[in-house]
Short mmCIF file of C-alpha atoms and ligand atoms in Angstrom, two decimals:
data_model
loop_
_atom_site.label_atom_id
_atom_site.label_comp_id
_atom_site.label_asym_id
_atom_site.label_seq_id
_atom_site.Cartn_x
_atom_site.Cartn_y
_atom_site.Cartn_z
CA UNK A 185 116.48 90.84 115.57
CA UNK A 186 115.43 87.71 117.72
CA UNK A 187 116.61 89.59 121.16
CA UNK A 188 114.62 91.84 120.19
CA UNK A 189 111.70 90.25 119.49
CA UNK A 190 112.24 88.36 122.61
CA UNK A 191 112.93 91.57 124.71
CA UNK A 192 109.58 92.85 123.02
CA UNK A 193 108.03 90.39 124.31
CA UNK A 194 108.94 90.07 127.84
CA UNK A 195 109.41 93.32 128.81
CA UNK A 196 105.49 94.57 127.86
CA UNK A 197 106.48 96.47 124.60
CA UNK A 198 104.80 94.07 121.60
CA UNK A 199 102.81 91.07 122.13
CA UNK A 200 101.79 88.79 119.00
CA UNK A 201 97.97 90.00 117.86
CA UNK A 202 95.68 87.82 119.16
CA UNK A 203 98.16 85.48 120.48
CA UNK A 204 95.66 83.60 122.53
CA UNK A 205 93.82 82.48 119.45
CA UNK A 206 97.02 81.64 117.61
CA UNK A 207 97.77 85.03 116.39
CA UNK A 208 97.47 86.45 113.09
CA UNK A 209 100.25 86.83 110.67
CA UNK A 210 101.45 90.55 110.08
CA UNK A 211 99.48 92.13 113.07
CA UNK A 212 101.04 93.24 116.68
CA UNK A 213 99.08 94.38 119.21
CA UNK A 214 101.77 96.83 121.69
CA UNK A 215 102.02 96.44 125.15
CA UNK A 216 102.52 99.04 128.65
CA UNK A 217 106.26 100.08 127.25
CA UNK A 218 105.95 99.96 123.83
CA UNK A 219 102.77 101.68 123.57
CA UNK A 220 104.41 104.46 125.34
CA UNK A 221 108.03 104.39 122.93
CA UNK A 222 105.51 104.49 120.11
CA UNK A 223 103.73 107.70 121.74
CA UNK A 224 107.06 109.20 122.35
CA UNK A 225 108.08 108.93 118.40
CA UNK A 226 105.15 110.25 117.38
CA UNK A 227 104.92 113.00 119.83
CA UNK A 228 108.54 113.98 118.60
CA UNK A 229 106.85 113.97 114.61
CA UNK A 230 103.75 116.14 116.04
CA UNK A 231 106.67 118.58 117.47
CA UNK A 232 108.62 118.61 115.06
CA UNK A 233 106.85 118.64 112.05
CA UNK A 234 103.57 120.02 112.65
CA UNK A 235 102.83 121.89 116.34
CA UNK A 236 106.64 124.35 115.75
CA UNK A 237 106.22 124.66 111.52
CA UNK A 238 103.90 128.50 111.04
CA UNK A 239 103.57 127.41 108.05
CA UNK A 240 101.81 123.65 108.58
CA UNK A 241 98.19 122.12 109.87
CA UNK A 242 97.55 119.04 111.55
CA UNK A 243 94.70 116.80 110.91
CA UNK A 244 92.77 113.39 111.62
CA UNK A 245 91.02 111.55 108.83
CA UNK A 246 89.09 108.93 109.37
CA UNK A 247 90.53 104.94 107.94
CA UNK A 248 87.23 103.72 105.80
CA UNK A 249 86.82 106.11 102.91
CA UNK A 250 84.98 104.75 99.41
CA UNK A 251 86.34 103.01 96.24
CA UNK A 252 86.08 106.23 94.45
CA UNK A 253 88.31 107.77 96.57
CA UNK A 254 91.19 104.64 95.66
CA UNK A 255 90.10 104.27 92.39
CA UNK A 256 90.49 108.21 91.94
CA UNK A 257 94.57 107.89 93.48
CA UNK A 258 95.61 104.91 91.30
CA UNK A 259 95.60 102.45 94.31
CA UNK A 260 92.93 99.88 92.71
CA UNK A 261 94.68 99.55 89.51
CA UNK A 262 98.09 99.88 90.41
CA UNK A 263 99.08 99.29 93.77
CA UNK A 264 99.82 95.80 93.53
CA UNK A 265 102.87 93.31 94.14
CA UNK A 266 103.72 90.68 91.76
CA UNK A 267 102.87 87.09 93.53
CA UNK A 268 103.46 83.23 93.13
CA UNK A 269 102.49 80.26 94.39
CA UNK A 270 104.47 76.88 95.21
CA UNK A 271 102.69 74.22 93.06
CA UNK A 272 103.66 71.42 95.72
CA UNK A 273 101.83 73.40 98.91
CA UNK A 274 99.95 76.70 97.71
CA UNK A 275 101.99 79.15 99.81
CA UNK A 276 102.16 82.32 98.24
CA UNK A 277 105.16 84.68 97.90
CA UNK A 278 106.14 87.90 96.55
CA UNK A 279 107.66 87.01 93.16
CA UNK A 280 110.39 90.19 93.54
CA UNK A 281 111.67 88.75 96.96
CA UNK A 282 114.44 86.53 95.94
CA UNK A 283 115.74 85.66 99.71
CA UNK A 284 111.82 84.78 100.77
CA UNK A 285 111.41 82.33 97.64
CA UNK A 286 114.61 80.66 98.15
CA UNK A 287 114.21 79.93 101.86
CA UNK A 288 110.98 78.40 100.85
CA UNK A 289 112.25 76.40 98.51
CA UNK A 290 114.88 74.92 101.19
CA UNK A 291 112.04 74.14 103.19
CA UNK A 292 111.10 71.73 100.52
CA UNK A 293 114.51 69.79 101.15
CA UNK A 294 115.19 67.61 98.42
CA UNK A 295 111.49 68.20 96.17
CA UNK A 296 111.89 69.94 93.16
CA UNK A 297 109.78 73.48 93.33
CA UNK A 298 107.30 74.11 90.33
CA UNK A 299 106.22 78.10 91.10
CA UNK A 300 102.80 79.52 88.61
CA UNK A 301 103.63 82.31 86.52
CA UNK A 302 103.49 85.80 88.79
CA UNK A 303 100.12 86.99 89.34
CA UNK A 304 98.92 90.67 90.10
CA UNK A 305 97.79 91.40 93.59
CA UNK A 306 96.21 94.40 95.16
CA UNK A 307 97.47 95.36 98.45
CA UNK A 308 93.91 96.97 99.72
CA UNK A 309 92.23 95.64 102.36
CA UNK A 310 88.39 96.00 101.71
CA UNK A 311 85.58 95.68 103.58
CA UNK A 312 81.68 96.44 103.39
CA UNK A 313 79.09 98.78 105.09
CA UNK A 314 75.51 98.75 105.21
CA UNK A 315 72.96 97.02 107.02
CA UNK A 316 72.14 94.45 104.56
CA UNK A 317 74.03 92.48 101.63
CA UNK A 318 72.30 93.57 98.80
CA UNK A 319 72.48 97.74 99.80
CA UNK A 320 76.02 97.11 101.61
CA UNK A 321 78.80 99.26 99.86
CA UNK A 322 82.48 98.33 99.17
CA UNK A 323 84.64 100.92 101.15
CA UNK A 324 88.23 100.39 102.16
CA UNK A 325 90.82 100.32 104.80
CA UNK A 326 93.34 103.06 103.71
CA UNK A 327 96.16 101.56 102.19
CA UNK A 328 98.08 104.96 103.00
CA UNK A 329 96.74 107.50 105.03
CA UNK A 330 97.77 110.15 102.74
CA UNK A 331 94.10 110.37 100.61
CA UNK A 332 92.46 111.42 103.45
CA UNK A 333 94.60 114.63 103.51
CA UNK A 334 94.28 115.24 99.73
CA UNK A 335 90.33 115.06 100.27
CA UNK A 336 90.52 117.60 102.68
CA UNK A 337 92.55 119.95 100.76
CA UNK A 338 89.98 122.44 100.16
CA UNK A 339 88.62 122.11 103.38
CA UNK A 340 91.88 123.13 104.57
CA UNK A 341 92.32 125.52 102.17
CA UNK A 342 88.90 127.59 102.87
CA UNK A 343 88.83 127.04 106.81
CA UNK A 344 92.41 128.02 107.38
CA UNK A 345 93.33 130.27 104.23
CA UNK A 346 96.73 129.34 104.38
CA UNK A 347 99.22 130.90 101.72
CA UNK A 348 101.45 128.71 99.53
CA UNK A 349 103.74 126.87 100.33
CA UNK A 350 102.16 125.05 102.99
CA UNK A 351 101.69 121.74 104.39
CA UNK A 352 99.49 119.43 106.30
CA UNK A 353 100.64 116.58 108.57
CA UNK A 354 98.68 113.62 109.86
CA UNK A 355 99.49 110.14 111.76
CA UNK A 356 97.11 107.31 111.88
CA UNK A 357 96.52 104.00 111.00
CA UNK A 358 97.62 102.48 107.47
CA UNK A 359 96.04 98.84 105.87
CA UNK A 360 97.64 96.58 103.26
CA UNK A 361 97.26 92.92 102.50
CA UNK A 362 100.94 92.10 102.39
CA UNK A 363 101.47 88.77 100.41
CA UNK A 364 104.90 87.98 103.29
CA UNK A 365 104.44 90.14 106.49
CA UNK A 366 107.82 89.53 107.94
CA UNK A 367 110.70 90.74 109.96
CA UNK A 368 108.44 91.27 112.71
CA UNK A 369 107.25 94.93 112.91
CA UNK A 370 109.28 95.84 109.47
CA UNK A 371 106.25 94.83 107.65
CA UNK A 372 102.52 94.32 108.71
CA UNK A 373 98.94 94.01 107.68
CA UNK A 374 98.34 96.88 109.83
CA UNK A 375 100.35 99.65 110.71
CA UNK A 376 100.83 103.53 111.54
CA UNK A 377 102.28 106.38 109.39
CA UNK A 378 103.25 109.75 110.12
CA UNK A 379 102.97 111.86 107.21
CA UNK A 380 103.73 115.17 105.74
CA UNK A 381 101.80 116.09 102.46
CA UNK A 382 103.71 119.65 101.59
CA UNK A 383 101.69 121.69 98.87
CA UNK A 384 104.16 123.89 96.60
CA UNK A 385 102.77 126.06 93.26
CA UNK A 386 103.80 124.10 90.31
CA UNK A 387 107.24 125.17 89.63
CA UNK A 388 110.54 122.56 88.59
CA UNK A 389 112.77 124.83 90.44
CA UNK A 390 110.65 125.50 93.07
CA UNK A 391 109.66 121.59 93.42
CA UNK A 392 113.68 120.50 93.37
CA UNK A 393 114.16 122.97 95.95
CA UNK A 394 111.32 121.67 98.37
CA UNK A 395 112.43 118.23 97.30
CA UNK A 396 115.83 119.17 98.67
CA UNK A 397 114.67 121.10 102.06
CA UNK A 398 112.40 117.96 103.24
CA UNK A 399 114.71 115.25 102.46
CA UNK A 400 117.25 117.27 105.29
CA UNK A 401 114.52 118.03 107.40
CA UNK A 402 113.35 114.12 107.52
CA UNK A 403 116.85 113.03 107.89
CA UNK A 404 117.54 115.24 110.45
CA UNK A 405 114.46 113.77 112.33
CA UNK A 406 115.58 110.58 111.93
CA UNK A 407 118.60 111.53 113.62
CA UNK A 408 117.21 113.03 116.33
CA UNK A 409 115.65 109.42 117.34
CA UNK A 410 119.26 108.62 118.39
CA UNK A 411 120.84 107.24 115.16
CA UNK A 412 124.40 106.68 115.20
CA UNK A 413 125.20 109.21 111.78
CA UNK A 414 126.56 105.30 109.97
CA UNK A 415 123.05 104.02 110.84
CA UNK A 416 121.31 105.86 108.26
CA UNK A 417 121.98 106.43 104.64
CA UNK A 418 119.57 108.18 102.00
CA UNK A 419 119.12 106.17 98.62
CA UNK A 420 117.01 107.20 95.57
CA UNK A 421 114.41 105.23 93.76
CA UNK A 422 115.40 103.90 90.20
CA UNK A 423 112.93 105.03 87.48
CA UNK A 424 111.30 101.18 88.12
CA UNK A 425 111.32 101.28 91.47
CA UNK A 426 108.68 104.55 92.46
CA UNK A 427 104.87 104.61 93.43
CA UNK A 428 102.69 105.25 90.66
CA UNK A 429 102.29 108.64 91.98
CA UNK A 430 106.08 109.45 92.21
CA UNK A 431 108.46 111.87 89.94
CA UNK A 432 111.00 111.06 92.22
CA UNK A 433 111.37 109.33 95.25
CA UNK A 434 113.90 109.24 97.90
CA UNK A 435 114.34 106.66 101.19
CA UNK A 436 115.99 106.87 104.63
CA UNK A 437 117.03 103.78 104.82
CA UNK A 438 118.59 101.75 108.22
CA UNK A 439 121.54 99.71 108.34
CA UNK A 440 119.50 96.86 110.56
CA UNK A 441 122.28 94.99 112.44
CA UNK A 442 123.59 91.45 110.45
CA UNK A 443 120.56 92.39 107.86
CA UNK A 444 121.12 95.29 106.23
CA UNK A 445 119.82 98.47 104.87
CA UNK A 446 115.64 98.71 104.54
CA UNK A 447 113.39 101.60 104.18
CA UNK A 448 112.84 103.51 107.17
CA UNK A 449 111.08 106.58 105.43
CA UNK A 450 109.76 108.09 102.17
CA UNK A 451 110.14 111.59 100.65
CA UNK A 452 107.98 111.57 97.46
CA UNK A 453 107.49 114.33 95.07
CA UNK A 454 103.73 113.35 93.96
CA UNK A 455 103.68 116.44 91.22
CA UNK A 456 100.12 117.18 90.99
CA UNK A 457 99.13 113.54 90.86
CA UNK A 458 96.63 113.36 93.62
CA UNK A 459 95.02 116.68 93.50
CA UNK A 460 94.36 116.37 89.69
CA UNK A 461 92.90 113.03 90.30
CA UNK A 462 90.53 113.68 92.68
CA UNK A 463 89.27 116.50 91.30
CA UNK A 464 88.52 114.45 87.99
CA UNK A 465 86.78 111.73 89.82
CA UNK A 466 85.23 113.81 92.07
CA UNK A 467 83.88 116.67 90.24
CA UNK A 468 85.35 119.17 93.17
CA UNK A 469 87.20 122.16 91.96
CA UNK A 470 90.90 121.44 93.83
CA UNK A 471 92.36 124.62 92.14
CA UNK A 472 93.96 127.25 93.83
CA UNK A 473 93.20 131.31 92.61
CA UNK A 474 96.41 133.08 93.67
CA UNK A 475 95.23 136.27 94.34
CA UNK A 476 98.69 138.18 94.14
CA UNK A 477 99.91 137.18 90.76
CA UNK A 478 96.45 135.92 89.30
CA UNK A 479 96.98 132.50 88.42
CA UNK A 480 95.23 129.84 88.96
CA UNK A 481 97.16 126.51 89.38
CA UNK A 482 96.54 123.07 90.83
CA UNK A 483 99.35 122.61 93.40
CA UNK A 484 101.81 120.03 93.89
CA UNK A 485 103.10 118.28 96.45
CA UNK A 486 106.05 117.29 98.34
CA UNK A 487 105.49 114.41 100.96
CA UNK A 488 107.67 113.11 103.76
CA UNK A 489 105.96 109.54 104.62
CA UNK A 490 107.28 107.36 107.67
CA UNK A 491 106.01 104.31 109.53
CA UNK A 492 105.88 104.70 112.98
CA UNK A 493 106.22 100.94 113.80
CA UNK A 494 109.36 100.84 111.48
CA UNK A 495 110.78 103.95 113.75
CA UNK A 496 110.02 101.91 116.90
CA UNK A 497 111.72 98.98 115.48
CA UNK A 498 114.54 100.45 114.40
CA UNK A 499 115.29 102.68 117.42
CA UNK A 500 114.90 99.60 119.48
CA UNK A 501 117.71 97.71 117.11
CA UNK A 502 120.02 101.20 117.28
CA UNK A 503 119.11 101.25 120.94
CA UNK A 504 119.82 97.60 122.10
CA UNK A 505 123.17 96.91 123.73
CA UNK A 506 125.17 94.88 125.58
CA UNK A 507 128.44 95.17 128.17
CA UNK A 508 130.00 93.81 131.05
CA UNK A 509 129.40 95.56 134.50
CA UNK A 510 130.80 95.10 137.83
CA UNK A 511 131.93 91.90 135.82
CA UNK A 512 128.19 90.53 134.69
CA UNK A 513 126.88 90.58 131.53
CA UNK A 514 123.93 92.79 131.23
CA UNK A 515 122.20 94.39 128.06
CA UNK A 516 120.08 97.74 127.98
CA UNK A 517 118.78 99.81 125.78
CA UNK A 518 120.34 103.23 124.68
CA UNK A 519 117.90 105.21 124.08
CA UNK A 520 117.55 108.78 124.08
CA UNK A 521 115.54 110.22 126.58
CA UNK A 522 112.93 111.77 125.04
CA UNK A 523 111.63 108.64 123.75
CA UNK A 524 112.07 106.08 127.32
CA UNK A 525 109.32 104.57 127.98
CA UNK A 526 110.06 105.45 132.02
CA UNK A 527 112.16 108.11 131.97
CA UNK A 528 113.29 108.04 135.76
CA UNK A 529 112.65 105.00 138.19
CA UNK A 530 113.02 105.53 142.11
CA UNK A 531 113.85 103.41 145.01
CA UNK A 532 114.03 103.14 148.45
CA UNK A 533 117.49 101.22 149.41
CA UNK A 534 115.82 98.73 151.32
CA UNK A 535 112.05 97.75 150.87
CA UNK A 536 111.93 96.61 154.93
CA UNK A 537 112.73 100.02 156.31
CA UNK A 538 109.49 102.25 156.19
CA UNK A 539 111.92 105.23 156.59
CA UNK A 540 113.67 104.89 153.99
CA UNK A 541 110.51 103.75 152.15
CA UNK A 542 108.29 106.93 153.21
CA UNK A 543 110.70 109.39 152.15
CA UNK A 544 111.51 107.83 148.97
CA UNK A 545 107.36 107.91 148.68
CA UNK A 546 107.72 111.46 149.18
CA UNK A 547 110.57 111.98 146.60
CA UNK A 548 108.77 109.92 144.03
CA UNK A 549 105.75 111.89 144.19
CA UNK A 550 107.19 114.98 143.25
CA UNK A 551 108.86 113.86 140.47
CA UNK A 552 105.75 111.92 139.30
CA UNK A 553 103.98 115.41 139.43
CA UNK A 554 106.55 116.90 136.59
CA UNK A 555 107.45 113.95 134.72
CA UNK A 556 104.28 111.76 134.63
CA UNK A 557 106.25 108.20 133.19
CA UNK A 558 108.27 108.11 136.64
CA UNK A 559 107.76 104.87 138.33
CA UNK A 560 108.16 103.49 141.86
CA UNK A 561 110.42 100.24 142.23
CA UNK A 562 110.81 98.23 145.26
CA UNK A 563 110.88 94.56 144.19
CA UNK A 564 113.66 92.60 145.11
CA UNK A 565 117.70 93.77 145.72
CA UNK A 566 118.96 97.15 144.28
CA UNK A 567 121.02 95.32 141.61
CA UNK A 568 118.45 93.98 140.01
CA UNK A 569 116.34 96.76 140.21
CA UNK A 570 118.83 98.74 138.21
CA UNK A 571 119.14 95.76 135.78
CA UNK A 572 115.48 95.69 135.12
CA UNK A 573 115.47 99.44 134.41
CA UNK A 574 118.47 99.45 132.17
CA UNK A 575 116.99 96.19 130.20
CA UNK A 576 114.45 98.52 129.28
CA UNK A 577 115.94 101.80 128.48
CA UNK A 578 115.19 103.95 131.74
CA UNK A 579 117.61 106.77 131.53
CA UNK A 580 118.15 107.59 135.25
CA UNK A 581 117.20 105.76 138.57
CA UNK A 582 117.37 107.54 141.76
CA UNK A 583 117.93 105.60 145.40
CA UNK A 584 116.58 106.85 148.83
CA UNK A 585 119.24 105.48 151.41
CA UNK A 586 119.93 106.26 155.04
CA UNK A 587 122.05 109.49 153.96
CA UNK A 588 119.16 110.62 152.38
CA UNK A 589 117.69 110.89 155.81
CA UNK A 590 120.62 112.94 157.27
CA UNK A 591 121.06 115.41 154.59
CA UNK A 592 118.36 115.60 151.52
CA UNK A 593 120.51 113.93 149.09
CA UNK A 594 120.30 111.32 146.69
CA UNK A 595 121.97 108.81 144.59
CA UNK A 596 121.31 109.67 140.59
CA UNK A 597 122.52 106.74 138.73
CA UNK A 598 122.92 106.78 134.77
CA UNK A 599 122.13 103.70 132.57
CA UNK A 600 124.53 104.16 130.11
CA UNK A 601 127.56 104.11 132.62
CA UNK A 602 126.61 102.63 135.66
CA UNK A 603 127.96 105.61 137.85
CA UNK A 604 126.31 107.17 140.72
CA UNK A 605 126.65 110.68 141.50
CA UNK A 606 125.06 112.33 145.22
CA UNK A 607 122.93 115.25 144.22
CA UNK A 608 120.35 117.61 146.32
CA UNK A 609 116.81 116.33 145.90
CA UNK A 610 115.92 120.13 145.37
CA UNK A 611 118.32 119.72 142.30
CA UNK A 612 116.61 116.83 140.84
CA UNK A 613 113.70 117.97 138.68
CA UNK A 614 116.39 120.59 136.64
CA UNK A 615 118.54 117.92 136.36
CA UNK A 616 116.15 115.35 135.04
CA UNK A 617 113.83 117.90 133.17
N1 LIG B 772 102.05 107.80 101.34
C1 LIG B 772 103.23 107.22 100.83
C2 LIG B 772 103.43 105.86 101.28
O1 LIG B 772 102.57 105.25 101.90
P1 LIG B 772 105.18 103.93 101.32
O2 LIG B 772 106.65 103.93 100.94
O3 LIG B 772 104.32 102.87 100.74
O4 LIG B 772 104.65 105.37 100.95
C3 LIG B 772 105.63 104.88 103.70
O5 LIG B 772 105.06 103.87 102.90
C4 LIG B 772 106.26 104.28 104.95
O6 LIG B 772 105.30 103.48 105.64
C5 LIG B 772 107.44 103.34 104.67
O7 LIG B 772 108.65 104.06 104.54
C6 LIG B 772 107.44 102.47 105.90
O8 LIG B 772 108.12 103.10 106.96
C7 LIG B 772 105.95 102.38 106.26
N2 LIG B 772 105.37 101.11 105.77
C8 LIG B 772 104.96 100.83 104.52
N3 LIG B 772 104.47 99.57 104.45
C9 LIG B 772 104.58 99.05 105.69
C10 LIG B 772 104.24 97.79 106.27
N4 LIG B 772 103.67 96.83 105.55
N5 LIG B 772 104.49 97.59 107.58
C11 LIG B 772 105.06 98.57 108.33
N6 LIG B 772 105.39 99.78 107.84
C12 LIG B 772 105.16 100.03 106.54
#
């Protein structure tokens, strides 16, 4: 985890928040790689789960909705952790984190720790609007961005007039006042979600089935962010263990190198939880009148829930390795190539030859036309130009040298080997595409 968070750092992917002012604990602002590795994953959700589905919508909703809306989903009441404090310095813990109270205590050395009785804490981050303190009203930061997709169910539902079972997906920003942020991006104050809220007629088979179908669907995702099939293991929730909002509950969880396995994902069957809920606190009729068999039901739903800075974390853990080559050390990240940062990096052999450096001008410029994160690379000696690429994951680099002159070739290296092959420059973009 520390070479990682040092990597993170140096390399442009995530900075500290604020860092200049000292920072502040459980936020991350990312940086010119890892703001593109985050677009990649989600991009690859968007694909995957929404833009090639018939039978699912995207949408966008905003972060600051009102207390109704959280008192209507449970989240004021219930969505709390249990907290203590040390009696000798005030810090504050998570009662049900063993490892995080312990390591505190050591940091006491030889005092003896008095801890208060656990307290109940809400996890929502609030804040006010309104022009003046008396008129101002209490909204929130959404604690999960799944409420704004139940309050735009019927909006959905007469807009599009989609037929059951169908879904709608959404990504965006996600708030919680987390008692420990730790583990660096494993768990923030603010952080991104990519969710799936899939509506199903009220039906036990129907709902076990669904359960079933998005449980392989999200663990086939997962895969396809480069897991090693031993990386990943799905776990279910004990009875004591869901969401207030949960009839069952499943997680993708990651084996994180020397840690072990966390929660990477959520697949929650939410029953008619949310729907019911609002439409009790909000008066709106969030029914559905089947037409074909003349029922009228409200509809459950399955959702598939995922933090994107979790995925970015944990591909860069899968991701990060190290060898020896041409006898050095050197580390680099595997990953797959939909997801680089810089997919392809050119050079010219030699930075003094303007030659060499024109055509490999002319050779980067095409690329750059079809694959837009190519980048142009002429610091220092070859070597290290191909360690700086591989350091941060850039599948393929491509060198202009004096052959390339003589005969419109090449050289097309691979990070993951090292090896060079000579290929046509008119070969290069269905190669690399
Ligand atoms: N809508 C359901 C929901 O929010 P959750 O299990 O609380 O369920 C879903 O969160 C996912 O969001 C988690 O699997 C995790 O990837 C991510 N997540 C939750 N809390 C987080 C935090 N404090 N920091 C980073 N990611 C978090």
């Amino acid at each position: 985890m520390e070479k990682i968070v040092s990597l993170c750092k140096r390399r442009g992917f995530v900075f500290p928040g604020s860092e200049i002012y000292g920072g502040l604990s459980g936020i991350y602002d990312y940086g010119p790689l890892g703001v593109e590795l985050r677009h990649n994953i989600k991009q690859y959700f968007w694909t995957k789960f929404i833009a090639e589905r018939e039978d699912v919508y995207g949408m966008s909703a905003a972060i600051l909705m009102p207390e109704k809306v959280w008192q209507a989903s449970g989240h004021t009441e219930l969505f709390t952790d249990p907290l203590v404090e040390c009696k000798i310095c005030h810090a504050r813990f998570r009662a049900d984190q063993p490892e995080v109270i312990a390591e505190h205590e050591i940091s006491h050395k030889k005092e003896t720790i008095g801890w208060s009785e656990p307290k109940v804490f809400n996890l929502l981050v609030e804040t006010k609007l309104g022009a003046s303190e008396e008129t101002a009203m209490k909204v929130y930061l959404r604690g999960e961005i799944t409420q704004g997709v139940h309050v735009n169910f019927k909006n959905v539902l007469d807009s599009m007039h989609p037929k059951f079972p169908f879904g709608i997906g959404q990504i965006g920003k996600a708030f919680r006042n987390e008692i420990t942020p730790r583990d660096f991006l494993f768990r923030q104050r603010e952080f991104e979600q990519m969710e799936l809220q899939y509506y199903i007629k009220p039906d036990e088979a129907e709902g076990k089935k669904q359960f079933e179908s998005w449980k392989e669907f999200s663990l086939d995702w997962y895969y396809g962010l480069g897991f090693k099939k031993s990386s990943l293991r799905l776990r279910q929730h004990a009875p004591d263990e869901r969401a207030h909002y949960a009839k069952d509950a499943w997680d993708i969880e990651y084996n994180i190198p020397e840690i072990g396995w966390k929660e990477a994902w959520g697949i929650h069957h939410r029953g008619d939880w949310d729907l019911k809920r609002h439409s009790e606190y909000s008066g709106a009729d969030l029914s559905y009148y089947d037409e074909e068999t003349r029922e009228r039901f409200i509809p459950w739903d399955i959702e598939c829930s995922g933090g994107v800075d979790r995925a970015v974390l944990f591909v860069l853990l899968e991701a990060y390795t190290e060898d020896t080559m041409n006898e050095e050390p050197r580390s680099y990240l595997k990953l797959a190539t939909h997801l680089a940062p810089i997919r392809v990096a050119v050079f010219p052999l030699l930075k003094n030859k303007p030659e060499l450096v024109k055509k490999a001008r002319e050779v980067y410029s095409e690329i750059k036309r079809q694959i837009p994160s190519a980048v142009f690379d002429d610091n220092g000696n070859i070597g290290k130009r191909y360690r700086r690429q591989d350091e941060i994951g850039t599948p393929h680099c491509i060198t202009i040298d004096f052959e390339t002159l003589e005969n419109e070739t090449v050289t097309l290296r691979d990070r993951n080997t090292g090896k060079q092959e000579r290929v046509d420059i008119k070969n290069l973009s269905s190669i690399l595409l």
